[in-house]
mmCIF file of C-alpha atoms in Angstrom:
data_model
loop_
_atom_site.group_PDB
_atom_site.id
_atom_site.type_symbol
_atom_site.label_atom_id
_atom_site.label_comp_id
_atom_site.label_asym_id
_atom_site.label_seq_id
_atom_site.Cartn_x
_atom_site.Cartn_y
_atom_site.Cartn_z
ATOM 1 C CA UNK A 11 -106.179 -116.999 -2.445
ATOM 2 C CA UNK A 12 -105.347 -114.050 0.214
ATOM 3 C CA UNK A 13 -101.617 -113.793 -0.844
ATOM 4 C CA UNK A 14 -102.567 -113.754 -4.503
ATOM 5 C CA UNK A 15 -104.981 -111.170 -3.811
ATOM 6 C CA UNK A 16 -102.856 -109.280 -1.842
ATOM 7 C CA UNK A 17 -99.852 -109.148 -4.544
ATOM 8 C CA UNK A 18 -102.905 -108.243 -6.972
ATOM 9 C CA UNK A 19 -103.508 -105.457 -5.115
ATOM 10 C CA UNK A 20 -99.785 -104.384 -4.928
ATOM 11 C CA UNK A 21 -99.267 -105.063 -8.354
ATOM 12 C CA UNK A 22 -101.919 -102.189 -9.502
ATOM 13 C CA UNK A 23 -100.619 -99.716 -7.205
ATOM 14 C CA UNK A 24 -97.429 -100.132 -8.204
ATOM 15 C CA UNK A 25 -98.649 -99.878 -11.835
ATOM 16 C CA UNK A 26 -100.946 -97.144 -11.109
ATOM 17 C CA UNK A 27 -98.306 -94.665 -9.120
ATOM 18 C CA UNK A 28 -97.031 -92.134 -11.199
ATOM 19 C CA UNK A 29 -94.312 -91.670 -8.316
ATOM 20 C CA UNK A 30 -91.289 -93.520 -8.913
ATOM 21 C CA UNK A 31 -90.327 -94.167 -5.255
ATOM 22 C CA UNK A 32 -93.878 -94.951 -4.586
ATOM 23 C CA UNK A 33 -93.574 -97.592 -7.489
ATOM 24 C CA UNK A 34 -90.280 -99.363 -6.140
ATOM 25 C CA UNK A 35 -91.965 -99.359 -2.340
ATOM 26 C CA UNK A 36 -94.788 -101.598 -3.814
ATOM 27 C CA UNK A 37 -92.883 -103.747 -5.918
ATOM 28 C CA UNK A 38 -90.433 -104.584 -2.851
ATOM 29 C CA UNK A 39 -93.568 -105.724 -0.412
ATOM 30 C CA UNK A 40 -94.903 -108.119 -3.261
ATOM 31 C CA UNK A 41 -91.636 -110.102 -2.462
ATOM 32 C CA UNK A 42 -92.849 -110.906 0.844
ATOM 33 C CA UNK A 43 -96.576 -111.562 0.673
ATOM 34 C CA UNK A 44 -95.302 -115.153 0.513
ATOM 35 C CA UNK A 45 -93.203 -115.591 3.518
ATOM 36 C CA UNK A 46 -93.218 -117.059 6.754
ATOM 37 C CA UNK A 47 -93.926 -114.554 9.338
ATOM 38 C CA UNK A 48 -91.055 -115.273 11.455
ATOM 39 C CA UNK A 49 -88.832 -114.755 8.429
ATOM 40 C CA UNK A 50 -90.101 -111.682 6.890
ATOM 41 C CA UNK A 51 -88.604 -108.271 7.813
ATOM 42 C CA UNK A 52 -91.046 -106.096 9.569
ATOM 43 C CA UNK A 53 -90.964 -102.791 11.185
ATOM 44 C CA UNK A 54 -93.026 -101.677 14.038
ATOM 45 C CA UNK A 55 -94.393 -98.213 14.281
ATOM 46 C CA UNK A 56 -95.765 -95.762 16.452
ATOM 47 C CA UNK A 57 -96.855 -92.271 15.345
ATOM 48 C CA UNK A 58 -97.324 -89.093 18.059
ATOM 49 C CA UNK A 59 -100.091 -86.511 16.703
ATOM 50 C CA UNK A 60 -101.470 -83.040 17.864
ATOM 51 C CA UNK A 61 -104.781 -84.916 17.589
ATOM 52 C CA UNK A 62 -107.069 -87.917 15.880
ATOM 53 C CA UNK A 63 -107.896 -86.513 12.802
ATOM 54 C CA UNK A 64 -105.730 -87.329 9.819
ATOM 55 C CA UNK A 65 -107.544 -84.527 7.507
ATOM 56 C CA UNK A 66 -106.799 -81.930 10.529
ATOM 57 C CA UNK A 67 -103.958 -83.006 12.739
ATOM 58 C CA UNK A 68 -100.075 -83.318 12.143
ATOM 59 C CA UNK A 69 -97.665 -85.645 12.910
ATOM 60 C CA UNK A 70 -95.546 -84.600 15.602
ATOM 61 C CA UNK A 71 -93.155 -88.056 16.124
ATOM 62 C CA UNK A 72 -92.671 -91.385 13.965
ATOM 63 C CA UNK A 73 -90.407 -94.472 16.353
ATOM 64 C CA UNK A 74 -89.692 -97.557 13.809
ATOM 65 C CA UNK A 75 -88.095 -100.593 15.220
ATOM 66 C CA UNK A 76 -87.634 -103.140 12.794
ATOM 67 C CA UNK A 77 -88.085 -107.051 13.913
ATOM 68 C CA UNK A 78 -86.020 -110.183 11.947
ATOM 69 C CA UNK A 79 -86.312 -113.380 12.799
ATOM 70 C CA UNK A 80 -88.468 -112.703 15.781
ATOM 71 C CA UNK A 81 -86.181 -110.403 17.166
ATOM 72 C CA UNK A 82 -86.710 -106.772 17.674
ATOM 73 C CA UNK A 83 -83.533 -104.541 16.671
ATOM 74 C CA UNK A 84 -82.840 -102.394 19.374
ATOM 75 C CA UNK A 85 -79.770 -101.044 17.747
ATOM 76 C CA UNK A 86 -81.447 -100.094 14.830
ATOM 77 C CA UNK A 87 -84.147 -98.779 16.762
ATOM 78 C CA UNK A 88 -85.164 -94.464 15.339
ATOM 79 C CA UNK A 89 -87.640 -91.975 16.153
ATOM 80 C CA UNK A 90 -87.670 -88.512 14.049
ATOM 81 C CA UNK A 91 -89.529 -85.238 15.853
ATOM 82 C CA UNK A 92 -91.389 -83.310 13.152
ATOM 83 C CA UNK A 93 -91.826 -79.977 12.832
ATOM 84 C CA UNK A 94 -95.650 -78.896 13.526
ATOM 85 C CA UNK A 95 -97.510 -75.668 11.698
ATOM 86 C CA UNK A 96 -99.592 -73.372 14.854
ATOM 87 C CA UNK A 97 -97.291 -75.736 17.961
ATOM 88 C CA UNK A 98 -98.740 -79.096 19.428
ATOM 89 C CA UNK A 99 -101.566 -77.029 21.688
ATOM 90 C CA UNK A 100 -103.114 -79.051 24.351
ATOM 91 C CA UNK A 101 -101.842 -82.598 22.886
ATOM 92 C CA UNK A 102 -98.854 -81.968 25.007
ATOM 93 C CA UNK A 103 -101.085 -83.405 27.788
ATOM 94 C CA UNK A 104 -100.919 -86.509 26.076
ATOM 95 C CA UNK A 105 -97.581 -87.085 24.671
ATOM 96 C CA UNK A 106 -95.200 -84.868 26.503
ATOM 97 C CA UNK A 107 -93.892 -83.142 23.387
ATOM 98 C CA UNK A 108 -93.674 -79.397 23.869
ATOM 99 C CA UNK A 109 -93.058 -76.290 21.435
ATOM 100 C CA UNK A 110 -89.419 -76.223 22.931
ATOM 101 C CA UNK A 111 -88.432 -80.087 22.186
ATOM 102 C CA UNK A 112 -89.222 -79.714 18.719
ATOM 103 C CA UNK A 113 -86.642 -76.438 17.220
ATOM 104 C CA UNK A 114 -84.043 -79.354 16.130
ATOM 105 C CA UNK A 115 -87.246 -81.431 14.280
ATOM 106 C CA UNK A 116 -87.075 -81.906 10.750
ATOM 107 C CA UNK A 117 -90.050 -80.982 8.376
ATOM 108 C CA UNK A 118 -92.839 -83.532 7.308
ATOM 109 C CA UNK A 119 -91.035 -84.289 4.078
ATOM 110 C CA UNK A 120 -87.758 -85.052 5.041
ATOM 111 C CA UNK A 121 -89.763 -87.321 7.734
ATOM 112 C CA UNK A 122 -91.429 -88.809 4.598
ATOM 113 C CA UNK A 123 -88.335 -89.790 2.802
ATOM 114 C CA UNK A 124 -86.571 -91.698 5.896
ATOM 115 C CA UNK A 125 -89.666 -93.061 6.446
ATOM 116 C CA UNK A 126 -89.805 -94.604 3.171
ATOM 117 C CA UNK A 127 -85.912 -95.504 3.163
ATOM 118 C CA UNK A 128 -86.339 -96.962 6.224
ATOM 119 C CA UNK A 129 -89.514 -99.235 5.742
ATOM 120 C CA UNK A 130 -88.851 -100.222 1.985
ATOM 121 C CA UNK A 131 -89.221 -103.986 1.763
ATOM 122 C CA UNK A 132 -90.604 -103.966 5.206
ATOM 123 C CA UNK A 133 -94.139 -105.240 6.805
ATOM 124 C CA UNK A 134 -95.366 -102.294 8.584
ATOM 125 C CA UNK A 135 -97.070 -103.290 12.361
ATOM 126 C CA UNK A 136 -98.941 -101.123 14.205
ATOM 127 C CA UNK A 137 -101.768 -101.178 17.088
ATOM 128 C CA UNK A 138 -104.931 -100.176 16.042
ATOM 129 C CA UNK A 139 -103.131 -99.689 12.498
ATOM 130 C CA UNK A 140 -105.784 -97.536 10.631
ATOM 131 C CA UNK A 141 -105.061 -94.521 13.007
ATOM 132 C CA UNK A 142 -101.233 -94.140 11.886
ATOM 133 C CA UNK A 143 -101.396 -95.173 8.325
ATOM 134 C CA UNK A 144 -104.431 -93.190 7.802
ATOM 135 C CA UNK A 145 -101.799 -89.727 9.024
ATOM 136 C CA UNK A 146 -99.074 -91.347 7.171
ATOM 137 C CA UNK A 147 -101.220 -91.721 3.561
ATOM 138 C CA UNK A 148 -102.336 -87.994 4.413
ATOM 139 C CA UNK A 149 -98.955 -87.026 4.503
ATOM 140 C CA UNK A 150 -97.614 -88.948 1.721
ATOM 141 C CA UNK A 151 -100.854 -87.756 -0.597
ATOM 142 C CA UNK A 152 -99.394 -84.107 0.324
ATOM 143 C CA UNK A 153 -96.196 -84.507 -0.577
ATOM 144 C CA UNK A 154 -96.172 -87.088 -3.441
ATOM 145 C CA UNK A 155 -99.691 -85.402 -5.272
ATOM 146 C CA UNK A 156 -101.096 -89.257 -5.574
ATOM 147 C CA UNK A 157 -103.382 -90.791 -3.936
ATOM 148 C CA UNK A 158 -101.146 -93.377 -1.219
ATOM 149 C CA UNK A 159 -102.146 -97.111 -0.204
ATOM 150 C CA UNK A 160 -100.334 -98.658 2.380
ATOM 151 C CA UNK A 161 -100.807 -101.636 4.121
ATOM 152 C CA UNK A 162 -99.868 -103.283 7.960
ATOM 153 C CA UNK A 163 -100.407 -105.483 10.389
ATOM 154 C CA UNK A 164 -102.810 -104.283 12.972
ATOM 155 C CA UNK A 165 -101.915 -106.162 16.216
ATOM 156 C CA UNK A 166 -105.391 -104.587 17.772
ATOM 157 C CA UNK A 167 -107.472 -106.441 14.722
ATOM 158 C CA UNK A 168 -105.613 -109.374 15.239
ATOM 159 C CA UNK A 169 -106.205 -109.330 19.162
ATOM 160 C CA UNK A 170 -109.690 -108.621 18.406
ATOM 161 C CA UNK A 171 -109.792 -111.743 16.125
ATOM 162 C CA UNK A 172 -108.384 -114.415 19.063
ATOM 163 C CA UNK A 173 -110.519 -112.848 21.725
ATOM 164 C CA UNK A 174 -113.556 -113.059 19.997
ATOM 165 C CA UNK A 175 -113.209 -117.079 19.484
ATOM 166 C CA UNK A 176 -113.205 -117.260 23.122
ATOM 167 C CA UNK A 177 -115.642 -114.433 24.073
ATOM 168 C CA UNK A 178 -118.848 -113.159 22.677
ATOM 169 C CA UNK A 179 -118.854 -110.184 24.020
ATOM 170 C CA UNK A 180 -115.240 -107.363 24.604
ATOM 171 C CA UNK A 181 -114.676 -106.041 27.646
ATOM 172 C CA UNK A 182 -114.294 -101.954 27.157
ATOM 173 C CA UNK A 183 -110.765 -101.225 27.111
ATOM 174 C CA UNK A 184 -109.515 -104.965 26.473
ATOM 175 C CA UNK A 185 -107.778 -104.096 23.069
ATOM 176 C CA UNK A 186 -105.725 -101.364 24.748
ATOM 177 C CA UNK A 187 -102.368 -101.748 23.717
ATOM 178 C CA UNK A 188 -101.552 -102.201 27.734
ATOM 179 C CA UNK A 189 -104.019 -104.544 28.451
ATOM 180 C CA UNK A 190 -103.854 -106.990 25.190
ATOM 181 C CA UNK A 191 -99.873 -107.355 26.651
ATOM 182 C CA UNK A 192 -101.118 -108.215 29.882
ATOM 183 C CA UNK A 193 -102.562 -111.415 28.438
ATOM 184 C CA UNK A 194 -99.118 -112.197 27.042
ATOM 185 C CA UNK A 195 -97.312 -111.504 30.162
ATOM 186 C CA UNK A 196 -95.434 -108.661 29.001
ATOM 187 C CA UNK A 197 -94.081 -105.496 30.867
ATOM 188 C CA UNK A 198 -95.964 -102.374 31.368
ATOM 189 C CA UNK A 199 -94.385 -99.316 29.931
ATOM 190 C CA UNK A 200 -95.047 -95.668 29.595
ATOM 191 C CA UNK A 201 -97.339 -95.015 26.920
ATOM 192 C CA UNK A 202 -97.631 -92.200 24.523
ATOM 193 C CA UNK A 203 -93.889 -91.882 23.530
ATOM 194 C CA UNK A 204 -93.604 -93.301 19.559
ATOM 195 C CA UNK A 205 -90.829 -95.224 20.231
ATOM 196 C CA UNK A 206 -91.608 -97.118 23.633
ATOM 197 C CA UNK A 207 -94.999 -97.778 21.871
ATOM 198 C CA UNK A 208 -93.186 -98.881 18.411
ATOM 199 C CA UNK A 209 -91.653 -101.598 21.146
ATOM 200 C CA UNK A 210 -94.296 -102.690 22.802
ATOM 201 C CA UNK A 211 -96.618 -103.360 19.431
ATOM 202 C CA UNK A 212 -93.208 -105.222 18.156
ATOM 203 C CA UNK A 213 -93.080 -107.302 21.414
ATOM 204 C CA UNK A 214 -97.118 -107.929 21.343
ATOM 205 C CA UNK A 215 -96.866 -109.138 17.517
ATOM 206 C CA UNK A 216 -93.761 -111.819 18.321
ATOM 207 C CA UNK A 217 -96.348 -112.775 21.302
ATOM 208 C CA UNK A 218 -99.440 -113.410 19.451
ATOM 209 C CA UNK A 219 -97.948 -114.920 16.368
ATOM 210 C CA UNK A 220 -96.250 -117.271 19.066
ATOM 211 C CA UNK A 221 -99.753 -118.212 20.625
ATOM 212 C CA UNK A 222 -101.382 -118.274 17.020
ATOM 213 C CA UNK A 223 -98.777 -120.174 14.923
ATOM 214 C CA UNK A 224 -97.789 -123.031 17.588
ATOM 215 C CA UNK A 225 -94.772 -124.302 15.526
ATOM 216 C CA UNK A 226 -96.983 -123.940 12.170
ATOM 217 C CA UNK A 227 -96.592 -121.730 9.184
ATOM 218 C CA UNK A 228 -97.949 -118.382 9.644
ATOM 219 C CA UNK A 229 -97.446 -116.238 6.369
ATOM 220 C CA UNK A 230 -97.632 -112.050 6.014
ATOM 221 C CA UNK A 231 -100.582 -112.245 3.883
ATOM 222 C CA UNK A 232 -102.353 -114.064 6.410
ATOM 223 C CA UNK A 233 -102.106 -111.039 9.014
ATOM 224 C CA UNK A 234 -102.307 -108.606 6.852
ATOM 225 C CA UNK A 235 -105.780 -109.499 5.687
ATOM 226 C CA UNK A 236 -106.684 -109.662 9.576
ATOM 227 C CA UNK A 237 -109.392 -105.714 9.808
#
């Protein structure tokens, strides 16, 4: 029923999209719905932002890693500054970009396009998901003159899901990127930069679908429908 739904869903964007590239992106994740987790073709992701408000803020940093066969692709590993209208202000506190770093950046609609390149036919993953797509469909929306859909795997929601079958009650701070790898195990590494973050959301989704599947079938549509 999900994975039907899901490629329902797909199916009328793609139909609906008056934007040809927009069209094909859909079309290629409707191939996948279907597919065992470990061998679909995802890409993690990681956006930096001058703030938390899609409608207000700009992208200043997108790091994709893409994973196959529950491997992470280091060599094929890219982040892409973006140039910023006004500078980054006092989110430079936060992510360490400054003014200076990005002269060389590339403008939000070349950023678009690789994006797009680079994630067609591709499962997007991200923690705490709605933040980044929510800047992303902004973006798109912008530059396109559609309305933009997109949909991921949110490795926070599907944290969220496993704790709360063992817990009433979350602990503040427990779905933290940092502190849902602790439970795995996993390194701690600098937050904050999109591509070290990209890598640790890919390395906390191999994780829990390892702890979730336990040698069974786990399909895309499955996580995907995980909010």
């Amino acid at each position: 029923m999900i994975p039907q739904l899901l490629k329902s869903q797909l199916c009328w964007r793609a139909f609906r999209c008056r934007s040809e590239v927009m069209r094909r992106y859909h079309r290629e994740l409707m191939a996948v719905i279907n597919q065992d987790i470990s061998q679909s073709k995802l890409i993690a992701l990681d956006l930096e932002m001058t703030g938390l408000d899609p409608n207000h803020d700009q992208i200043l940093s997108i790091g994709l890693i893409p994973i196959e066969n529950n491997l992470l692709l280091l060599d094929k590993a890219e982040q892409k500054l973006i140039k910023v209208d006004g500078g980054v202000g006092q989110s430079a506190a936060i992510h360490g970009i400054l003014d200076k770093h990005l002269q060389d950046a590339i403008d939000i609609e070349e950023a678009i396009s690789w994006f797009l390149e680079k994630t067609l036919g591709k499962v997007l993953v991200a923690h705490h998901a709605p933040l980044d797509i929510n800047f992303l469909q902004n973006a798109m929306s912008k530059i396109i003159q559609e309305p933009v859909k997109l949909c991921a795997i949110d490795t926070l929601a599907v944290e969220r899901r496993r704790l709360l079958r063992k817990h009433d009650v979350l602990k503040e701070g427990s779905l933290r990127l940092g502190a849902c790898r602790t439970r795995y195990g996993l390194p701690v590494y600098a937050a904050h930069n999109a591509l070290v973050d990209a890598l640790a959301c890919g390395e906390l989704l191999l994780a829990q679908t390892a702890a979730i599947g336990q040698g069974e079938s786990l399909t895309v549509a499955e996580l995907l429908a995980i909010k």
